Amino acid sequence: KNQVEQSPQSLIILEGKNCTLQCNYTVSPFSNLRWYKQDTGRGPVSLTIMTFSENTKSNGRYTATLDADTKQSSLHITASQLSDSASYICVVTRSGGATNKLIFGTGTLLAVQP
Amino acid sequence: EAGVAQSPRYKIIEKRQSVAFWCNPISGHATLYWYQQILGQGPKLLIQFQNNGVVDDSQLPKDRFSAERLKGVDSTLKIQPAKLEDSAVYLCASSLGQLEAFFGQGTRLTVV
């Protein structure tokens, strides 16, 4: 079954600290994996996108890793800021020939406290 | 480039009433998605269009939900009649081929 699981479900950290969010997937055939940030009341915004051959990709203080063999990905946030408080969603694209399907995780809710 | 536009941003209706949402995708994006996101959950795909054809509507409650994409550009999603459990944020997204999907701000629907 094509699924994306994220952990932890929620996380509270102090401003300035680092954190790592996890994503495990069973989606096949795999096309790409994306991490989105969703602020409360807004639509998701893409942070990174990685294909099968990419192991790591950075976007400022966000660094995503992908292990296609174990079907795991992580999102590392460095020197967290209050504005990082949001839901982080892992999305895996399942190849479907002419059309692809996005499989969403349920997200990790991150709260950064001063 | 302009992003995905959705309207309205908020809508409050009584149960059994009808409601429609509108989405204008990024110009040139062939794929358009409608998602339902219930509070505290990840988005759930309702329907996916490729140009003006439906490629996946397996999770669309067809007895009350309908969607169309006129001329392969704008799209509308309608609920008739609405139920309390339809309260959610309805997200529209578009993509170009297999590249990343861009999301609109969403429409927050409250059914009372």
GROMACS .gro file of C-alpha atoms in nm:
model
  226
    1LYS     CA    1   0.000   0.000   0.000
    2ASN     CA    2   0.132   0.346  -0.091
    3GLN     CA    3   0.179   0.534   0.235
    4VAL     CA    4   0.386   0.816   0.382
    5GLU     CA    5   0.441   0.823   0.757
    6GLN     CA    6   0.593   1.111   0.949
    7SER     CA    7   0.735   1.141   1.296
    8PRO     CA    8   0.710   1.289   1.541
    9GLN     CA    9   0.349   1.401   1.517
   10SER     CA   10   0.436   1.721   1.702
   11LEU     CA   11   0.748   1.880   1.840
   12ILE     CA   12   0.828   2.173   2.067
   13ILE     CA   13   1.178   2.324   2.066
   14LEU     CA   14   1.341   2.640   2.193
   15GLU     CA   15   1.443   2.915   1.956
   16GLY     CA   16   1.796   2.866   1.826
   17LYS     CA   17   1.793   2.488   1.865
   18ASN     CA   18   1.815   2.237   1.583
   19CYS     CA   19   1.562   1.964   1.507
   20THR     CA   20   1.511   1.676   1.267
   21LEU     CA   21   1.183   1.553   1.125
   22GLN     CA   22   1.143   1.204   0.981
   23CYS     CA   23   0.953   1.064   0.684
   24ASN     CA   24   0.920   0.696   0.588
   25TYR     CA   25   0.741   0.590   0.273
   26THR     CA   26   0.627   0.278   0.092
   27VAL     CA   27   0.531   0.450  -0.234
   28SER     CA   28   0.617   0.270  -0.556
   29PRO     CA   29   0.710   0.346  -0.824
   30PHE     CA   30   0.890   0.645  -0.677
   31SER     CA   31   0.928   0.971  -0.869
   32ASN     CA   32   1.032   1.234  -0.617
   33LEU     CA   33   0.998   1.343  -0.255
   34ARG     CA   34   0.909   1.692  -0.141
   35TRP     CA   35   0.899   1.868   0.191
   36TYR     CA   36   0.641   2.141   0.232
   37LYS     CA   37   0.597   2.399   0.506
   38GLN     CA   38   0.240   2.496   0.588
   39ASP     CA   39   0.178   2.797   0.808
   40THR     CA   40  -0.155   2.809   0.990
   41GLY     CA   41  -0.431   2.921   0.758
   42ARG     CA   42  -0.216   2.913   0.445
   43GLY     CA   43  -0.144   2.670   0.166
   44PRO     CA   44   0.169   2.449   0.171
   45VAL     CA   45   0.488   2.601   0.033
   46SER     CA   46   0.762   2.384  -0.114
   47LEU     CA   47   1.095   2.370   0.072
   48THR     CA   48   1.284   2.101  -0.119
   49ILE     CA   49   1.227   1.844  -0.388
   50MET     CA   50   1.452   1.541  -0.441
   51THR     CA   51   1.461   1.275  -0.708
   52PHE     CA   52   1.583   0.918  -0.673
   53SER     CA   53   1.949   1.005  -0.735
   54GLU     CA   54   1.970   1.294  -0.489
   55ASN     CA   55   2.085   1.230  -0.132
   56THR     CA   56   2.067   1.577   0.014
   57LYS     CA   57   1.932   1.919  -0.073
   58SER     CA   58   1.947   2.242   0.120
   59ASN     CA   59   1.731   2.553   0.124
   60GLY     CA   60   1.876   2.804   0.368
   61ARG     CA   61   1.848   2.660   0.718
   62TYR     CA   62   1.652   2.361   0.589
   63THR     CA   63   1.840   2.048   0.478
   64ALA     CA   64   1.660   1.743   0.345
   65THR     CA   65   1.813   1.399   0.304
   66LEU     CA   66   1.688   1.101   0.109
   67ASP     CA   67   1.784   0.735   0.137
   68ALA     CA   68   1.605   0.567  -0.152
   69ASP     CA   69   1.723   0.223  -0.041
   70THR     CA   70   1.560   0.237   0.300
   71LYS     CA   71   1.284   0.471   0.175
   72GLN     CA   72   1.351   0.730   0.441
   73SER     CA   73   1.387   1.104   0.436
   74SER     CA   74   1.463   1.362   0.699
   75LEU     CA   75   1.430   1.738   0.722
   76HIS     CA   76   1.685   1.910   0.944
   77ILE     CA   77   1.620   2.264   1.063
   78THR     CA   78   1.922   2.455   1.189
   79ALA     CA   79   1.914   2.743   1.437
   80SER     CA   80   1.536   2.747   1.457
   81GLN     CA   81   1.343   3.072   1.452
   82LEU     CA   82   0.996   3.157   1.579
   83SER     CA   83   0.881   3.180   1.218
   84ASP     CA   84   0.964   2.812   1.170
   85SER     CA   85   0.654   2.726   1.373
   86ALA     CA   86   0.436   2.546   1.120
   87SER     CA   87   0.330   2.205   0.994
   88TYR     CA   88   0.591   2.024   0.782
   89ILE     CA   89   0.450   1.782   0.531
   90CYS     CA   90   0.639   1.510   0.344
   91VAL     CA   91   0.493   1.433   0.000
   92VAL     CA   92   0.602   1.146  -0.224
   93THR     CA   93   0.512   1.143  -0.593
   94ARG     CA   94   0.409   0.806  -0.731
   95SER     CA   95   0.484   0.768  -1.099
   96GLY     CA   96   0.186   0.688  -1.313
   97GLY     CA   97   0.298   0.718  -1.671
   98ALA     CA   98   0.133   1.029  -1.809
   99THR     CA   99  -0.003   1.126  -1.470
  100ASN     CA  100   0.150   1.119  -1.125
  101LYS     CA  101  -0.011   1.099  -0.784
  102LEU     CA  102   0.100   1.290  -0.476
  103ILE     CA  103   0.094   1.086  -0.155
  104PHE     CA  104   0.084   1.308   0.153
  105GLY     CA  105   0.206   1.241   0.503
  106THR     CA  106  -0.001   1.374   0.791
  107GLY     CA  107   0.265   1.625   0.883
  108THR     CA  108   0.475   1.719   1.186
  109LEU     CA  109   0.353   2.020   1.381
  110LEU     CA  110   0.653   2.219   1.498
  111ALA     CA  111   0.631   2.487   1.766
  112VAL     CA  112   0.935   2.704   1.829
  113GLN     CA  113   0.923   2.881   2.162
  114PRO     CA  114   1.127   3.184   2.272
  115GLU     CA  115   0.510   3.445  -1.184
  116ALA     CA  116   0.160   3.466  -1.039
  117GLY     CA  117   0.067   3.187  -0.801
  118VAL     CA  118  -0.240   2.969  -0.775
  119ALA     CA  119  -0.542   3.186  -0.702
  120GLN     CA  120  -0.838   3.064  -0.503
  121SER     CA  121  -1.161   3.227  -0.395
  122PRO     CA  122  -1.327   3.284  -0.165
  123ARG     CA  123  -1.080   3.266   0.125
  124TYR     CA  124  -1.352   3.193   0.377
  125LYS     CA  125  -1.708   3.066   0.354
  126ILE     CA  126  -1.966   2.989   0.621
  127ILE     CA  127  -2.285   2.807   0.519
  128GLU     CA  128  -2.560   2.610   0.683
  129LYS     CA  129  -2.584   2.237   0.633
  130ARG     CA  130  -2.779   2.130   0.325
  131GLN     CA  131  -2.683   2.452   0.145
  132SER     CA  132  -2.468   2.458  -0.168
  133VAL     CA  133  -2.124   2.615  -0.210
  134ALA     CA  134  -1.875   2.658  -0.491
  135PHE     CA  135  -1.501   2.726  -0.488
  136TRP     CA  136  -1.295   2.864  -0.771
  137CYS     CA  137  -0.932   2.805  -0.866
  138ASN     CA  138  -0.709   2.968  -1.125
  139PRO     CA  139  -0.388   2.766  -1.165
  140ILE     CA  140  -0.048   2.895  -1.272
  141SER     CA  141  -0.049   2.969  -1.642
  142GLY     CA  142   0.061   2.670  -1.849
  143HIS     CA  143   0.022   2.413  -1.571
  144ALA     CA  144  -0.159   2.114  -1.716
  145THR     CA  145  -0.222   1.932  -1.390
  146LEU     CA  146  -0.469   2.068  -1.137
  147TYR     CA  147  -0.554   1.916  -0.801
  148TRP     CA  148  -0.827   1.975  -0.544
  149TYR     CA  149  -0.752   1.865  -0.188
  150GLN     CA  150  -0.958   1.858   0.129
  151GLN     CA  151  -0.764   1.925   0.449
  152ILE     CA  152  -0.944   1.863   0.775
  153LEU     CA  153  -0.795   2.036   1.077
  154GLY     CA  154  -0.490   1.849   1.209
  155GLN     CA  155  -0.465   1.619   0.908
  156GLY     CA  156  -0.270   1.615   0.583
  157PRO     CA  157  -0.441   1.707   0.256
  158LYS     CA  158  -0.659   1.439   0.096
  159LEU     CA  159  -0.689   1.434  -0.283
  160LEU     CA  160  -1.042   1.486  -0.407
  161ILE     CA  161  -0.982   1.512  -0.780
  162GLN     CA  162  -0.693   1.549  -1.023
  163PHE     CA  163  -0.724   1.697  -1.371
  164GLN     CA  164  -0.482   1.665  -1.661
  165ASN     CA  165  -0.579   1.957  -1.886
  166ASN     CA  166  -0.959   1.931  -1.884
  167GLY     CA  167  -0.977   1.556  -1.831
  168VAL     CA  168  -1.021   1.380  -1.496
  169VAL     CA  169  -0.739   1.136  -1.414
  170ASP     CA  170  -0.828   1.054  -1.053
  171ASP     CA  171  -1.152   1.117  -0.868
  172SER     CA  172  -1.156   0.797  -0.665
  173GLN     CA  173  -1.190   0.981  -0.333
  174LEU     CA  174  -1.443   1.239  -0.447
  175PRO     CA  175  -1.784   1.188  -0.277
  176LYS     CA  176  -1.970   1.203  -0.604
  177ASP     CA  177  -2.315   1.208  -0.447
  178ARG     CA  178  -2.249   1.562  -0.324
  179PHE     CA  179  -1.921   1.685  -0.471
  180SER     CA  180  -1.859   1.781  -0.832
  181ALA     CA  181  -1.574   1.953  -1.011
  182GLU     CA  182  -1.502   2.075  -1.358
  183ARG     CA  183  -1.214   2.237  -1.537
  184LEU     CA  184  -1.333   2.454  -1.818
  185LYS     CA  185  -1.105   2.466  -2.122
  186GLY     CA  186  -0.826   2.312  -1.918
  187VAL     CA  187  -0.761   2.629  -1.719
  188ASP     CA  188  -0.985   2.746  -1.431
  189SER     CA  189  -1.163   2.496  -1.214
  190THR     CA  190  -1.462   2.497  -0.982
  191LEU     CA  191  -1.544   2.258  -0.699
  192LYS     CA  192  -1.903   2.238  -0.581
  193ILE     CA  193  -2.064   2.080  -0.278
  194GLN     CA  194  -2.440   2.021  -0.286
  195PRO     CA  195  -2.576   1.970  -0.026
  196ALA     CA  196  -2.312   2.040   0.238
  197LYS     CA  197  -2.277   1.836   0.556
  198LEU     CA  198  -2.117   1.932   0.886
  199GLU     CA  199  -1.823   1.698   0.817
  200ASP     CA  200  -1.740   1.895   0.502
  201SER     CA  201  -1.593   2.169   0.721
  202ALA     CA  202  -1.231   2.187   0.610
  203VAL     CA  203  -0.982   2.383   0.406
  204TYR     CA  204  -1.009   2.316   0.033
  205LEU     CA  205  -0.674   2.351  -0.139
  206CYS     CA  206  -0.614   2.385  -0.509
  207ALA     CA  207  -0.272   2.307  -0.655
  208SER     CA  208  -0.121   2.298  -1.001
  209SER     CA  209   0.192   2.149  -1.150
  210LEU     CA  210   0.380   2.130  -1.476
  211GLY     CA  211   0.456   1.769  -1.559
  212GLN     CA  212   0.640   1.591  -1.278
  213LEU     CA  213   0.776   1.907  -1.121
  214GLU     CA  214   0.665   2.041  -0.787
  215ALA     CA  215   0.306   2.130  -0.716
  216PHE     CA  216   0.222   2.486  -0.618
  217PHE     CA  217  -0.063   2.542  -0.378
  218GLY     CA  218  -0.311   2.822  -0.341
  219GLN     CA  219  -0.401   2.980  -0.008
  220GLY     CA  220  -0.706   2.759   0.026
  221THR     CA  221  -1.070   2.820   0.105
  222ARG     CA  222  -1.173   2.761   0.464
  223LEU     CA  223  -1.526   2.621   0.470
  224THR     CA  224  -1.732   2.611   0.787
  225VAL     CA  225  -2.064   2.427   0.777
  226VAL     CA  226  -2.295   2.507   1.069
   0.00000   0.00000   0.00000
